[in-house]
Coordinates of C-alpha atoms and ligand atoms in Angstrom, one line a residue:
Chain K
X405 CA -70.1 110.3 23.6
X406 CA -69.2 113.5 24.3
X407 CA -70.7 116.2 27.3
X408 CA -72.7 118.0 24.5
X409 CA -74.3 114.7 22.9
X410 CA -75.5 113.4 25.9
X411 CA -77.1 117.0 27.0
X412 CA -79.1 117.2 23.5
X413 CA -80.3 113.4 23.8
X414 CA -81.5 114.7 27.4
X415 CA -83.6 117.7 26.2
X416 CA -86.4 115.5 25.1
X417 CA -88.5 115.8 28.4
X418 CA -90.1 119.3 28.8
X419 CA -89.3 119.1 32.7
X420 CA -85.7 120.8 33.2
X421 CA -83.6 119.0 34.8
X422 CA -80.1 120.2 36.5
X423 CA -76.6 118.8 36.0
X424 CA -73.9 119.7 37.8
X425 CA -70.3 118.2 36.4
X426 CA -67.2 118.5 38.5
X427 CA -68.0 121.4 40.4
X428 CA -65.8 122.9 42.7
X429 CA -67.2 126.0 44.6
X430 CA -66.2 128.6 47.1
X431 CA -65.9 132.1 48.3
X432 CA -62.7 134.1 47.5
X433 CA -60.0 131.5 48.1
X434 CA -62.2 129.1 50.6
X435 CA -63.4 126.1 49.0
X436 CA -66.6 125.1 50.3
X437 CA -67.3 122.5 47.9
X438 CA -65.5 120.3 45.4
X439 CA -65.9 117.4 42.8
X440 CA -69.8 117.9 43.1
X441 CA -71.3 115.7 40.1
X442 CA -75.0 114.7 40.3
X443 CA -78.0 115.1 38.2
X444 CA -81.6 116.5 39.8
X445 CA -84.0 114.8 37.7
X446 CA -86.6 117.0 35.7
X447 CA -90.0 116.8 37.1
X448 CA -88.9 115.1 40.8
X449 CA -88.2 116.5 43.7
X450 CA -84.6 116.4 44.8
X451 CA -83.7 116.9 48.2
X452 CA -80.2 118.1 49.5
X453 CA -78.9 117.3 52.8
X454 CA -75.9 117.9 55.0
X455 CA -74.9 119.5 58.3
X456 CA -75.1 123.5 58.7
X457 CA -72.7 125.1 56.8
X458 CA -71.9 122.5 54.7
X459 CA -72.8 124.8 51.1
X460 CA -76.0 124.2 50.8
X461 CA -76.9 127.5 50.2
X462 CA -73.8 127.8 48.6
X463 CA -74.7 125.3 45.7
X464 CA -78.1 126.8 45.4
X465 CA -76.7 130.3 44.7
X466 CA -74.6 129.0 42.1
X467 CA -77.9 127.1 40.4
X468 CA -79.2 130.5 40.2
X469 CA -76.1 132.0 38.4
X470 CA -75.8 134.3 41.5
X471 CA -72.3 133.4 41.9
X472 CA -69.8 131.3 39.2
X473 CA -68.1 128.2 40.2
X474 CA -64.2 127.8 41.0
X475 CA -64.3 125.2 38.1
X476 CA -67.1 122.9 36.5
X477 CA -70.5 123.4 34.7
X478 CA -73.9 123.2 35.5
X479 CA -76.0 122.4 32.7
X480 CA -79.9 123.6 33.1
X481 CA -82.6 122.1 31.0
X482 CA -79.3 120.4 28.7
X483 CA -77.7 124.2 28.5
X484 CA -74.4 125.5 30.7
X485 CA -75.9 128.6 32.2
X486 CA -72.9 130.0 32.7
X487 CA -71.6 130.2 28.4
X488 CA -75.7 130.9 27.2
X489 CA -76.2 134.4 26.6
X490 CA -77.0 136.6 29.5
X491 CA -80.6 137.4 28.1
X492 CA -81.5 134.2 27.5
X493 CA -80.4 132.8 30.8
X494 CA -82.2 135.8 32.7
X495 CA -85.3 134.5 30.5
X496 CA -85.0 131.3 32.3
X497 CA -84.3 132.6 35.7
X498 CA -87.2 134.6 35.4
X499 CA -89.5 131.5 35.3
X500 CA -87.4 130.0 38.3
X501 CA -89.3 130.2 41.9
X502 CA -86.8 130.4 44.6
X503 CA -87.1 130.6 48.2
X504 CA -84.2 132.2 50.1
X505 CA -83.0 130.7 53.3
X506 CA -85.0 133.8 54.9
X507 CA -87.3 134.4 52.8
X508 CA -85.9 137.5 51.6
X509 CA -88.8 139.5 51.6
X510 CA -88.5 143.0 50.5
X511 CA -88.8 145.0 54.0
X512 CA -90.5 148.3 52.0
X513 CA -93.6 146.1 50.8
X514 CA -96.1 144.4 52.3
X515 CA -96.7 141.0 51.5
X516 CA -99.1 141.3 49.2
X517 CA -96.9 143.2 47.5
X518 CA -94.3 141.3 47.8
X519 CA -96.1 138.4 46.6
X520 CA -97.3 140.3 43.3
X521 CA -93.8 141.8 42.9
X522 CA -92.4 139.9 39.9
X523 CA -96.4 140.0 37.9
X524 CA -96.2 143.9 38.7
X525 CA -92.6 144.5 37.7
X526 CA -92.8 141.8 34.7
X527 CA -96.1 141.7 33.3
X528 CA -98.9 144.2 32.4
X529 CA -101.7 142.2 34.3
X530 CA -104.1 144.5 35.5
X531 CA -104.2 145.5 39.5
X532 CA -107.5 143.0 40.2
X533 CA -106.2 140.0 38.3
X534 CA -102.8 140.4 40.2
X535 CA -104.8 140.9 43.5
X536 CA -106.8 137.8 42.9
X537 CA -103.7 135.7 42.1
X538 CA -102.1 137.2 45.4
X539 CA -104.9 135.9 47.5
X540 CA -104.5 132.5 46.1
X541 CA -100.9 132.1 46.2
X542 CA -101.1 133.2 49.9
X543 CA -104.0 131.2 50.8
X544 CA -102.1 127.8 49.3
X545 CA -99.5 128.6 52.5
X546 CA -102.2 129.7 54.8
X547 CA -101.6 133.5 55.0
X548 CA -104.3 134.9 53.2
X549 CA -105.2 137.2 56.0
X550 CA -102.1 138.7 56.0
X551 CA -101.6 140.3 52.5
X552 CA -101.2 143.7 54.2
X553 CA -98.6 143.0 56.9
X554 CA -95.0 143.9 56.7
X555 CA -92.5 141.3 56.8
X556 CA -91.2 142.7 59.9
X557 CA -94.3 142.3 61.5
X558 CA -94.7 138.4 61.0
X559 CA -92.8 135.9 62.4
X560 CA -90.0 133.7 60.9
X561 CA -91.8 130.6 59.5
X562 CA -94.6 133.0 58.5
X563 CA -91.8 135.1 56.0
X564 CA -90.9 131.6 54.9
X565 CA -94.2 130.5 54.0
X566 CA -94.7 133.9 52.4
X567 CA -91.2 133.4 50.5
X568 CA -92.6 130.9 49.1
X569 CA -95.9 132.1 48.1
X570 CA -93.5 134.7 46.3
X571 CA -91.6 131.9 44.5
X572 CA -95.1 130.3 43.3
X573 CA -96.6 133.1 41.8
X574 CA -95.0 132.6 37.9
X575 CA -95.8 128.9 38.0
X576 CA -92.1 128.4 38.0
X577 CA -91.0 125.0 36.0
X578 CA -88.0 125.2 38.6
X579 CA -88.7 125.5 42.1
X580 CA -85.6 125.8 44.4
X581 CA -86.5 125.8 48.4
X582 CA -83.9 126.7 50.8
X583 CA -85.1 125.1 54.0
X584 CA -88.7 125.4 53.7
X585 CA -89.5 123.7 56.7
X586 CA -87.1 125.0 59.4
X587 CA -88.6 127.3 61.6
X588 CA -92.3 125.6 61.2
X589 CA -93.9 123.5 64.0
X590 CA -94.8 119.8 63.0
X591 CA -97.9 120.6 61.5
X592 CA -96.8 123.1 59.1
X593 CA -94.2 121.6 58.5
X594 CA -96.3 118.5 57.1
X595 CA -98.2 121.0 55.4
X596 CA -95.4 122.5 53.7
X597 CA -94.4 119.2 52.6
X598 CA -98.2 118.3 51.1
X599 CA -97.8 121.5 49.1
X600 CA -94.4 120.5 47.2
X601 CA -95.9 116.9 46.6
X602 CA -99.7 118.5 45.6
X603 CA -97.4 121.0 43.5
X604 CA -95.9 118.2 41.7
X605 CA -99.1 116.3 41.0
X606 CA -100.4 119.3 39.7
X607 CA -97.6 120.4 37.7
X608 CA -96.1 117.3 36.3
X609 CA -93.1 118.8 34.9
X610 CA -92.1 121.1 37.7
X611 CA -88.9 120.3 39.1
X612 CA -88.4 121.1 42.9
X613 CA -85.0 120.8 44.9
X614 CA -85.4 121.4 48.5
X615 CA -82.8 121.9 51.0
X616 CA -83.7 120.2 54.4
X617 CA -82.6 119.0 57.7
X618 CA -85.7 117.5 58.4
X619 CA -85.7 113.8 57.4
X620 CA -89.2 112.8 57.9
X621 CA -90.0 115.6 55.3
X622 CA -87.3 114.0 53.0
X623 CA -88.7 110.6 53.5
X624 CA -92.5 111.9 52.5
X625 CA -90.9 113.7 49.6
X626 CA -87.9 113.0 47.6
X627 CA -87.5 111.1 44.7
X628 CA -83.5 111.9 45.0
X629 CA -81.1 112.6 47.8
X630 CA -77.6 114.5 47.4
X631 CA -76.4 114.7 50.4
X632 CA -72.7 117.0 51.3
X633 CA -70.6 116.4 54.3
X634 CA -66.6 117.2 54.3
X635 CA -66.8 119.4 51.4
X636 CA -68.2 116.8 49.0
X637 CA -70.7 114.8 47.8
X638 CA -71.4 112.0 49.8
X639 CA -74.3 110.7 48.8
X640 CA -76.1 110.8 45.4
X641 CA -79.2 108.7 45.0
X642 CA -83.2 107.4 45.7
X643 CA -84.4 107.9 49.0
X644 CA -84.4 104.2 49.6
X645 CA -81.0 103.9 48.7
X646 CA -79.8 106.7 51.2
X647 CA -81.7 104.2 54.2
X648 CA -79.9 101.4 52.5
X649 CA -76.6 103.0 52.7
X650 CA -74.0 101.7 55.1
X651 CA -71.6 105.1 55.1
X652 CA -71.2 105.9 58.8
X653 CA -72.0 109.4 58.3
X654 CA -75.3 108.5 56.6
X655 CA -76.1 106.3 59.1
X656 CA -75.3 108.9 62.1
X657 CA -77.1 111.4 60.3
X658 CA -80.3 109.5 59.9
X659 CA -80.3 107.8 63.1
X660 CA -79.8 111.6 64.7
X661 CA -76.9 110.3 66.8
X662 CA -74.3 112.7 67.6
X663 CA -70.4 112.1 67.1
X664 CA -69.4 109.6 69.9
X665 CA -66.8 110.7 72.6
X666 CA -66.9 113.9 74.4
X667 CA -69.0 116.7 73.6
X668 CA -65.9 119.2 72.9
X669 CA -62.4 118.7 72.9
X670 CA -61.7 122.0 74.9
X671 CA -61.7 121.7 78.5
X672 CA -61.5 125.0 80.8
X673 CA -58.8 125.4 83.0
X674 CA -59.6 125.5 86.9
X675 CA -58.4 128.7 87.3
X676 CA -60.9 130.2 84.7
X677 CA -63.7 128.3 85.7
X678 CA -63.1 129.4 89.5
X679 CA -62.9 133.2 87.8
X680 CA -66.0 133.0 85.8
X681 CA -67.7 131.2 89.0
X682 CA -66.9 134.1 91.2
X683 CA -68.6 136.7 89.0
X684 CA -71.5 134.4 87.9
X685 CA -72.2 133.9 91.6
X686 CA -72.4 137.6 92.6
Chain A
X900 CA -45.4 139.8 62.7
X901 CA -45.7 141.8 59.5
X902 CA -42.4 142.5 57.9
X903 CA -41.5 146.2 58.4
X904 CA -41.9 148.2 54.6
X905 CA -39.0 147.9 52.6
X906 CA -38.4 151.5 50.8
X907 CA -38.1 149.4 47.7
X908 CA -41.6 148.7 48.6
X909 CA -42.7 152.1 48.3
X910 CA -44.1 152.2 44.8
X911 CA -46.0 149.1 45.1
X912 CA -47.4 150.2 48.4
X913 CA -48.6 153.6 46.4
X914 CA -50.0 151.3 43.7
X915 CA -52.2 149.3 45.1
X916 CA -54.5 152.0 46.6
X917 CA -54.1 153.9 43.4
X918 CA -55.3 150.7 41.3
X919 CA -58.5 150.2 43.8
X920 CA -58.8 153.7 43.1
X921 CA -59.5 153.9 39.6
X922 CA -60.9 150.5 39.3
X923 CA -63.9 151.6 42.1
X924 CA -64.6 154.8 40.3
X925 CA -64.8 153.1 36.9
X926 CA -67.1 150.7 38.5
X927 CA -68.9 154.0 39.8
X928 CA -69.3 155.4 36.4
X929 CA -70.7 152.2 35.3
X930 CA -73.4 151.8 38.0
X931 CA -74.5 155.4 37.0
X932 CA -74.5 154.5 33.3
X933 CA -76.6 151.9 34.5
X934 CA -79.3 153.5 36.2
X935 CA -79.5 156.5 34.0
X936 CA -80.1 153.9 31.1
X937 CA -83.1 152.5 33.3
X938 CA -84.8 156.0 34.0
X939 CA -87.1 155.6 31.3
X940 CA -88.3 151.9 31.8
X941 CA -92.4 150.6 33.1
X942 CA -93.8 151.4 36.7
X943 CA -90.9 153.9 37.6
X944 CA -93.4 156.8 38.0
X945 CA -94.9 155.6 41.3
X946 CA -91.6 154.9 42.7
X947 CA -90.5 158.1 41.5
X948 CA -93.2 159.9 43.5
X949 CA -92.5 158.0 47.0
X950 CA -88.7 159.0 46.7
X951 CA -89.2 162.6 45.9
X952 CA -91.1 162.2 49.1
X953 CA -88.7 161.0 51.2
X954 CA -85.9 162.8 49.5
X955 CA -87.6 166.0 49.4
X956 CA -90.5 166.7 51.4
X957 CA -89.1 165.2 54.4
X958 CA -85.9 166.9 54.4
X959 CA -88.2 169.9 54.0
X960 CA -88.0 171.1 57.8
X961 CA -84.0 170.5 58.2
X962 CA -83.2 172.5 55.2
X963 CA -85.3 175.6 56.6
X964 CA -84.1 175.4 60.0
X965 CA -80.6 175.1 58.3
X966 CA -81.5 178.1 55.8
X967 CA -83.0 180.4 58.6
X968 CA -79.6 180.2 60.6
X969 CA -76.7 180.0 58.2
X970 CA -79.1 183.3 56.8
X971 CA -78.7 185.2 60.1
X972 CA -75.1 184.2 60.4
X973 CA -74.4 185.9 57.1
X974 CA -76.5 189.0 58.1
X975 CA -74.3 189.1 61.4
X976 CA -71.0 188.6 59.7
X977 CA -72.0 190.6 56.6
X978 CA -73.0 193.6 58.7
X979 CA -70.0 193.7 60.6
X980 CA -67.9 193.4 57.7
X981 CA -69.4 196.0 55.4
X982 CA -70.5 198.7 58.5
X983 CA -66.3 199.2 58.3
X984 CA -66.3 200.5 54.7
X985 CA -69.7 202.3 55.6
X986 CA -71.4 200.1 52.6
X987 CA -74.0 198.3 55.2
X988 CA -76.2 199.1 52.2
X989 CA -74.7 196.0 50.5
X990 CA -76.2 193.6 52.9
X991 CA -78.8 191.9 51.1
X992 CA -76.7 191.5 47.8
X993 CA -74.0 190.0 50.2
X994 CA -76.4 187.7 51.7
X995 CA -78.2 186.9 48.7
X996 CA -75.3 186.1 46.2
X997 CA -73.6 184.0 48.5
X998 CA -76.4 182.0 49.5
X999 CA -77.9 181.3 45.7
X1000 CA -74.1 180.8 44.3
X1001 CA -72.5 179.0 47.2
X1002 CA -74.3 178.1 50.2
X1003 CA -77.7 176.9 49.1
X1004 CA -76.4 174.3 46.9
X1005 CA -73.4 173.3 48.9
X1006 CA -75.5 173.2 52.4
X1007 CA -78.5 171.7 51.2
X1008 CA -76.6 168.6 49.4
X1009 CA -74.5 168.1 52.7
X1010 CA -77.2 168.4 54.9
X1011 CA -79.6 166.0 52.3
X1012 CA -76.5 163.4 52.1
X1013 CA -76.6 163.6 55.5
X1014 CA -80.2 162.9 56.3
X1015 CA -81.9 161.3 53.0
X1016 CA -78.4 160.0 51.7
X1017 CA -77.0 157.8 54.5
X1018 CA -80.5 156.3 55.2
X1019 CA -80.5 155.4 51.3
X1020 CA -76.9 153.3 51.7
X1021 CA -78.4 151.7 55.0
X1022 CA -81.5 150.9 53.2
X1023 CA -79.8 149.5 50.2
X1024 CA -76.8 148.0 52.4
X1025 CA -79.8 146.2 54.2
X1026 CA -81.1 144.5 51.3
X1027 CA -78.0 143.3 50.1
X1028 CA -76.8 141.5 53.1
X1029 CA -80.5 139.8 53.6
X1030 CA -80.7 138.5 50.1
X1031 CA -83.2 141.0 49.0
X1032 CA -81.2 142.4 46.3
X1033 CA -80.2 138.5 45.1
X1034 CA -84.1 138.1 45.1
X1035 CA -84.4 140.8 42.9
X1036 CA -82.0 139.8 40.3
X1037 CA -83.8 136.1 40.4
X1038 CA -87.2 137.6 39.8
X1039 CA -85.5 139.4 36.5
X1040 CA -86.3 142.9 38.3
X1041 CA -82.9 144.8 37.8
X1042 CA -82.2 146.0 41.2
X1043 CA -80.4 148.9 39.8
X1044 CA -83.4 149.9 37.7
X1045 CA -85.7 149.2 40.3
X1046 CA -83.3 150.8 43.7
X1047 CA -81.4 153.1 42.2
X1048 CA -83.2 154.8 39.1
X1049 CA -86.0 156.3 40.6
X1050 CA -83.8 157.8 43.7
X1051 CA -81.5 159.4 41.1
X1052 CA -84.5 160.7 39.5
X1053 CA -86.4 162.2 42.8
X1054 CA -82.9 163.7 43.6
X1055 CA -82.5 165.5 40.7
X1056 CA -86.2 167.0 41.3
X1057 CA -85.8 167.4 45.0
X1058 CA -82.4 169.0 45.2
X1059 CA -83.0 172.0 43.3
X1060 CA -86.5 172.7 44.9
X1061 CA -84.9 172.2 48.3
X1062 CA -81.9 174.6 47.4
X1063 CA -84.5 177.0 46.4
X1064 CA -86.3 176.8 49.9
X1065 CA -83.0 177.3 51.2
X1066 CA -82.1 180.4 49.3
X1067 CA -84.9 182.0 50.1
X1068 CA -85.5 181.1 54.1
X1069 CA -81.5 182.5 54.2
X1070 CA -82.7 185.6 52.5
X1071 CA -85.1 186.3 55.2
X1072 CA -82.6 185.1 57.8
X1073 CA -80.4 187.8 56.3
X1074 CA -83.5 190.1 56.9
X1075 CA -84.5 189.1 60.1
X1076 CA -80.7 190.1 61.7
X1077 CA -79.6 192.7 59.3
X1078 CA -83.2 194.7 59.3
X1079 CA -84.9 193.7 62.4
X1080 CA -82.2 193.5 64.5
X1081 CA -79.6 195.7 63.3
X1082 CA -81.7 198.3 61.8
X1083 CA -80.6 198.4 57.9
X1084 CA -83.4 199.8 55.7
X1085 CA -85.6 197.1 54.8
X1086 CA -86.3 198.8 51.1
X1087 CA -82.6 198.7 50.7
X1088 CA -82.1 195.1 51.8
X1089 CA -84.2 193.9 49.0
X1090 CA -83.4 196.5 46.5
X1091 CA -79.9 195.4 46.2
X1092 CA -81.0 191.8 46.2
X1093 CA -83.0 192.4 43.2
X1094 CA -79.9 195.0 41.7
X1095 CA -77.1 192.6 42.4
X1096 CA -78.6 188.7 41.4
X1097 CA -78.6 188.0 37.9
X1098 CA -80.5 185.3 36.2
X1099 CA -77.2 183.4 35.5
X1100 CA -76.7 183.6 39.4
X1101 CA -79.5 181.4 40.0
X1102 CA -79.3 179.0 36.9
X1103 CA -75.9 178.4 37.9
X1104 CA -76.8 177.5 41.6
X1105 CA -79.1 175.3 40.1
X1106 CA -76.8 173.7 37.7
X1107 CA -74.8 173.0 40.9
X1108 CA -77.2 171.4 42.9
X1109 CA -78.7 169.0 40.0
X1110 CA -74.9 167.9 39.4
X1111 CA -74.6 167.5 43.4
X1112 CA -78.0 165.3 43.3
X1113 CA -76.7 162.8 40.8
X1114 CA -73.2 162.6 42.8
X1115 CA -74.8 162.5 46.3
X1116 CA -77.2 159.8 45.3
X1117 CA -74.8 157.7 43.1
X1118 CA -72.2 157.6 46.0
X1119 CA -75.2 156.6 48.5
X1120 CA -76.7 154.0 46.4
X1121 CA -73.4 152.6 45.2
X1122 CA -71.6 152.4 48.7
X1123 CA -75.0 150.6 50.0
X1124 CA -75.3 148.0 46.6
X1125 CA -71.4 147.2 47.5
X1126 CA -72.0 146.8 51.2
X1127 CA -71.4 142.7 50.7
X1128 CA -67.8 143.5 49.2
X1129 CA -66.3 145.6 52.3
X1130 CA -63.1 144.2 53.8
X1131 CA -63.5 146.1 56.6
X1132 CA -66.6 144.0 58.1
X1133 CA -69.4 141.8 57.5
X1134 CA -73.2 142.2 57.8
X1135 CA -74.7 144.9 59.9
X1136 CA -70.8 146.3 60.7
X1137 CA -70.6 146.5 56.7
X1138 CA -73.9 148.3 56.3
X1139 CA -72.7 150.8 59.4
X1140 CA -69.3 151.4 57.2
X1141 CA -70.9 151.7 54.2
X1142 CA -72.7 154.3 55.4
X1143 CA -70.2 156.3 56.8
X1144 CA -68.1 156.2 53.8
X1145 CA -71.1 157.2 51.7
X1146 CA -71.8 160.7 53.9
X1147 CA -68.0 161.0 53.4
X1148 CA -67.5 160.4 50.2
X1149 CA -71.1 162.4 49.4
X1150 CA -69.1 165.7 50.8
X1151 CA -65.8 165.3 49.4
X1152 CA -67.7 165.0 45.9
X1153 CA -70.1 168.1 46.5
X1154 CA -67.1 170.1 47.4
X1155 CA -64.6 168.8 44.7
X1156 CA -67.6 169.4 42.0
X1157 CA -68.5 172.6 44.1
X1158 CA -64.9 173.9 43.2
X1159 CA -65.1 172.8 39.7
X1160 CA -68.3 173.9 38.9
X1161 CA -67.7 177.4 40.1
X1162 CA -64.1 177.6 38.5
X1163 CA -66.3 177.2 34.9
X1164 CA -69.2 179.0 35.5
X1165 CA -67.5 182.3 36.6
Ligands
ATP2477 N1 -70.5 135.5 51.7 C1 -69.8 134.4 52.2 N2 -68.6 134.7 52.0 C2 -67.6 133.7 52.6 N3 -68.0 132.7 52.8 C3 -69.4 132.2 53.1 C4 -70.2 133.1 52.6 N4 -71.6 132.7 52.7 C5 -70.9 131.0 53.4 N5 -69.7 130.9 53.5 C6 -69.1 129.7 54.4 O1 -69.2 128.7 53.1 C7 -70.2 128.0 54.2 C8 -71.2 127.2 53.3 O2 -72.0 128.2 53.7 P1 -73.8 127.8 53.5 O3 -74.3 129.1 53.7 O4 -73.7 127.3 52.2 O5 -74.1 126.6 54.4 P2 -75.5 125.6 54.5 O6 -75.3 124.5 54.5 O7 -76.5 126.3 53.7 O8 -75.7 126.1 56.3 P3 -77.2 126.1 56.8 O9 -77.6 124.8 57.0 O10 -76.6 126.2 58.3 O11 -77.9 127.0 56.2 C9 -70.1 128.0 55.7 O12 -68.8 127.7 56.0 C10 -69.4 129.6 55.2 O13 -68.8 130.0 56.6
MG2478 MG1 -78.2 127.7 54.5

């Protein structure tokens, strides 16, 4: 069966699934990830796990078509995003909700204007309708009172929640979140998980991809897990399979164990240490 | 260690920057065309008005200040040159023509590039490095249409107006030194201005300022928009370098275009 046949059969469900085929991603000549092959099932929550700097945000950037891979294909709803007509891809992307790692709210606009931006720019809805939608979406993330604040007047966690409100404003069939819970206190983080779960219940066709370091949240929400390590996929499968995995890195990751041995292999020479001490103790 | 450059490499060393230059000129042209194409799209009006305020209204006092001193210097220099030929009565014409034809459009453009242009580069550059431009793209809001087109229209409106302010205040500055300080007859000063200035001078000056508006805005927006592709730094350093090079490029553009336009208009 050729790849294309497979994609046609896969298209039956209304939910968008994402297929990554032997992707090789990087910047310039530096390869960040290679041999990435996996399917993020439609209508389910997929969690991307991995250490800091392993390329999780890079992978999201490519799924969004903001960068082209060095090689390999990405199929969205069964269609290759890099060969389909640009216009059609833009129409698809318009319907994706994206939460960037640090919110990416426009600094020149208030929170309310930010959240309503996709509506004011792309629709002809009246101001009052937009205002109501914005208030509703902000209330989902607990920020309805901050609609008139500018992003730099908010904390990092609040910016992140506002970014999620903006991502949700078009009721997206595909929601991509880059670390939705980092920078949030445990209560807000748990609420964020609740929100994602309730979204899945409310919109059974919504595909959610979330990047996370937060094992507790992965355990509660993820139907499918992709784990990246050493420039490639180290695990792909369901949450239960993840916890049953025997891979030493996965085990260390799950049990939050440091790499055994010294913290660093580098030693300060005694002269440097003496010199440093002399200045510090002054 | 880098190997010493052999003479045989000389053409290649010349070629790389040349190709890069042509490459960048081409992509700037495409950038401009795509911004111009999107001027007439929905929701632009309020953004244009906001930008006119930033580029135009907020530059007013700076332009007035530069204008009055430029006019005063012109008045002084002009007087002491003209008095040697016994034709100090021509001072008004000399001041007005140099302002309207050259100094008004050029100095206003340079000052606005330094004030509003650098701010444009910094703002767009920061948006670039903090993913805001990517976010716009993902929401299917064309970043060039959202950020660049309104600024170009606003500049096309604001530059000629500021140039007019500069000209008028400069002429008053010349009046201050020539008439009030050095004692030329006030009637003669204004009569000479009226007599020597033709509509062609005025419209030529405005044509220049429209051209400068497009060039300065293009240089400043482009450099900010491309801040992430810089090789001389990353993050905030790249934005800083982009701002510097935007102002430098704007000045080069303005002075080169001034020469070209003057030779066409004369
Ligand atoms: N614009 C860029 N140019 C060059 N290299 C980059 C760029 N952005 C990221 N990288 C590199 O790509 C690698 C992966 O970065 P990425 O941001 O995807 O990591 P991440 O998994 O999202 O990390 P974190 O969990 O800390 O957000 C890093 O080693 C980084 O140095
Ligand atoms: Mg990241």
